[in-house]
Short mmCIF file of C-alpha atoms in Angstrom, two decimals:
data_model
loop_
_atom_site.label_atom_id
_atom_site.label_comp_id
_atom_site.label_asym_id
_atom_site.label_seq_id
_atom_site.Cartn_x
_atom_site.Cartn_y
_atom_site.Cartn_z
CA MET A 1 22.24 -8.36 32.50
CA ASP A 2 20.51 -5.11 33.07
CA TYR A 3 17.05 -3.95 31.44
CA ILE A 4 18.62 -1.58 28.87
CA GLU A 5 20.87 -4.55 27.53
CA VAL A 6 17.68 -6.95 27.81
CA LEU A 7 15.78 -3.74 25.68
CA GLY A 8 18.70 -3.94 23.33
CA LEU A 9 18.74 -7.61 22.56
CA ALA A 10 14.84 -7.55 22.01
CA ALA A 11 15.17 -4.76 19.68
CA ALA A 12 18.03 -6.86 17.94
CA ILE A 13 15.99 -10.06 17.75
CA LEU A 14 12.59 -7.78 16.07
CA THR A 15 14.63 -6.11 13.71
CA THR A 16 16.36 -9.54 12.47
CA ALA A 17 13.22 -11.57 12.19
CA GLY A 18 11.07 -9.10 11.21
CA TYR A 19 12.29 -9.68 7.75
CA VAL A 20 11.39 -13.53 8.02
CA PRO A 21 7.30 -13.01 7.27
CA GLN A 22 8.27 -10.95 3.83
CA VAL A 23 10.84 -13.33 2.77
CA TYR A 24 8.20 -16.21 3.40
CA LYS A 25 5.23 -13.93 1.67
CA THR A 26 7.54 -13.34 -1.35
CA TRP A 27 9.16 -16.98 -1.71
CA ARG A 28 5.18 -18.00 -1.26
CA ASP A 29 3.83 -15.73 -3.68
CA LYS A 30 6.78 -15.24 -6.40
CA SER A 31 5.65 -11.66 -6.97
CA THR A 32 7.95 -8.93 -6.14
CA LYS A 33 6.38 -5.78 -8.42
CA ASP A 34 5.54 -3.88 -5.05
CA ILE A 35 9.15 -4.24 -3.87
CA SER A 36 11.87 -1.97 -4.08
CA LEU A 37 14.84 -3.11 -5.30
CA THR A 38 16.88 0.08 -4.16
CA THR A 39 15.81 -0.29 -0.88
CA TYR A 40 16.89 -3.85 -0.53
CA LEU A 41 20.21 -3.08 -2.22
CA VAL A 42 21.06 -0.23 0.44
CA LEU A 43 19.77 -2.03 3.44
CA PHE A 44 22.04 -5.45 2.23
CA ILE A 45 25.45 -2.99 2.14
CA GLY A 46 24.14 -1.17 5.18
CA VAL A 47 23.84 -4.39 7.25
CA VAL A 48 27.03 -5.75 5.45
CA LEU A 49 28.93 -2.82 7.29
CA TRP A 50 27.02 -2.99 10.47
CA LEU A 51 28.07 -7.15 10.12
CA THR A 52 32.06 -5.82 9.90
CA TYR A 53 31.29 -3.08 12.82
CA GLY A 54 30.60 -5.87 15.04
CA ILE A 55 33.23 -7.82 14.41
CA LEU A 56 36.22 -5.02 14.57
CA ILE A 57 34.68 -4.13 17.86
CA SER A 58 33.96 -7.86 18.78
CA SER A 59 30.34 -7.28 19.72
CA LEU A 60 28.49 -10.83 19.22
CA PRO A 61 25.09 -9.71 19.50
CA VAL A 62 25.50 -6.78 16.61
CA THR A 63 27.76 -9.28 14.63
CA LEU A 64 25.01 -11.96 15.17
CA ALA A 65 22.32 -10.05 14.42
CA ASN A 66 23.60 -8.62 11.44
CA GLY A 67 24.86 -11.70 9.90
CA ILE A 68 21.31 -12.92 10.11
CA THR A 69 19.96 -10.45 8.57
CA ALA A 70 22.42 -9.84 5.77
CA PHE A 71 21.14 -13.36 4.84
CA LEU A 72 17.40 -12.71 4.42
CA LEU A 73 18.00 -9.46 2.99
CA LEU A 74 20.49 -11.56 0.28
CA PHE A 75 17.38 -14.20 0.10
CA MET A 76 15.25 -11.48 -0.46
CA LEU A 77 17.56 -10.02 -3.35
CA ILE A 78 17.71 -12.98 -5.34
CA LEU A 79 13.65 -13.70 -5.36
CA LYS A 80 13.42 -9.96 -6.25
CA PHE A 81 16.10 -11.36 -9.43
CA LYS A 82 13.92 -14.01 -10.19
CA TYR A 83 10.73 -12.95 -9.62
CA LYS A 84 11.24 -9.52 -11.33
CA MET B 1 36.33 9.90 14.92
CA ASP B 2 38.42 6.86 13.80
CA TYR B 3 37.47 4.76 11.20
CA ILE B 4 35.34 1.93 12.95
CA GLU B 5 32.82 4.87 14.18
CA VAL B 6 32.84 6.13 10.50
CA LEU B 7 32.04 2.80 9.68
CA GLY B 8 29.24 2.67 11.99
CA LEU B 9 28.25 6.10 10.69
CA ALA B 10 27.94 4.62 7.45
CA ALA B 11 26.23 1.82 8.28
CA ALA B 12 23.09 3.70 10.32
CA ILE B 13 22.98 6.01 7.36
CA LEU B 14 22.22 3.17 4.77
CA THR B 15 20.09 1.27 7.16
CA THR B 16 17.78 4.63 7.67
CA ALA B 17 17.94 5.93 4.32
CA GLY B 18 17.25 2.41 2.66
CA TYR B 19 14.18 2.74 3.57
CA VAL B 20 13.45 5.95 1.48
CA PRO B 21 13.24 4.15 -2.07
CA GLN B 22 10.62 1.56 -0.56
CA VAL B 23 8.15 4.81 0.74
CA TYR B 24 8.58 6.73 -2.51
CA LYS B 25 7.72 3.81 -5.05
CA THR B 26 4.80 2.55 -3.08
CA TRP B 27 3.75 6.42 -2.44
CA ARG B 28 3.92 6.59 -6.21
CA ASP B 29 2.44 3.50 -7.32
CA LYS B 30 -0.38 3.29 -4.57
CA SER B 31 0.26 -0.71 -4.46
CA THR B 32 1.17 -2.64 -1.36
CA LYS B 33 0.13 -6.44 -2.47
CA ASP B 34 3.65 -7.79 -2.40
CA ILE B 35 4.62 -6.01 0.95
CA SER B 36 4.46 -8.23 4.21
CA LEU B 37 2.45 -5.80 6.81
CA THR B 38 3.57 -8.45 9.52
CA THR B 39 7.54 -7.59 8.61
CA TYR B 40 6.81 -3.59 8.93
CA LEU B 41 4.71 -4.12 12.16
CA VAL B 42 7.74 -5.91 13.82
CA LEU B 43 10.42 -3.84 12.26
CA PHE B 44 8.65 -0.58 13.77
CA ILE B 45 8.24 -2.53 17.13
CA GLY B 46 12.34 -2.91 17.03
CA VAL B 47 13.26 0.03 15.73
CA VAL B 48 10.99 2.33 18.71
CA LEU B 49 13.14 -0.19 21.17
CA TRP B 50 16.24 0.56 19.29
CA LEU B 51 14.80 4.29 19.71
CA THR B 52 14.31 4.05 23.37
CA TYR B 53 17.39 2.22 23.97
CA GLY B 54 19.27 4.85 22.21
CA ILE B 55 17.88 7.65 24.45
CA LEU B 56 18.67 5.46 27.74
CA ILE B 57 22.23 5.26 26.88
CA SER B 58 22.36 8.81 25.12
CA SER B 59 23.69 7.80 22.16
CA LEU B 60 22.78 10.76 19.56
CA PRO B 61 23.44 8.32 16.53
CA VAL B 62 21.30 5.20 17.84
CA THR B 63 18.69 7.92 18.67
CA LEU B 64 18.97 9.94 15.40
CA ALA B 65 19.24 6.91 12.87
CA ASN B 66 16.01 4.71 14.70
CA GLY B 67 13.99 7.93 15.34
CA ILE B 68 13.78 8.73 11.40
CA THR B 69 13.77 4.82 10.51
CA ALA B 70 10.47 4.53 12.78
CA PHE B 71 9.10 7.90 10.91
CA LEU B 72 9.58 6.11 7.33
CA LEU B 73 8.03 2.64 8.88
CA LEU B 74 5.29 4.14 10.40
CA PHE B 75 4.43 5.99 6.96
CA MET B 76 4.81 2.53 5.19
CA LEU B 77 2.43 1.04 7.82
CA ILE B 78 -0.01 3.97 7.02
CA LEU B 79 0.44 3.25 2.92
CA LYS B 80 -0.12 -0.41 3.69
CA PHE B 81 -3.27 0.07 5.57
CA LYS B 82 -4.48 3.26 3.05
CA TYR B 83 -3.67 0.42 -0.10
CA LYS B 84 -4.43 -2.97 1.43
#
């Protein structure tokens, strides 16, 4: 793996794991007033498209990263509806 | 451009433009209590890595999408610090 691929892997890990603190904070505080529902809906649709794209080009990193991100975004949407 | 590339372009547009409603809501409401600083810091670093990756592999879509996203995330960070 050359340094450019390592850079892409690090970027994928950060832009996936990055949502975990927000999910934890929302789950703990049970408050979503400041959180934009539109943002999480649009991001979720976009990430599902990335997931489909990753499957179609048979790229495991793209598929895996966006699969996990889709799950985290879906969890945020559920919390947003639950704690409107 | 085949349908897979169109899918990738649509995914890039959604996961970039998706942040605009959150930036607008935060700018309008001047309230960031429910927003995780850690999430936006980690996402920002990750997107800057994606931007660097896009430049290194000479991919205009990856560079453009992540350049715009980095700008939106930076704006969110400024709002988060301003309206702690």
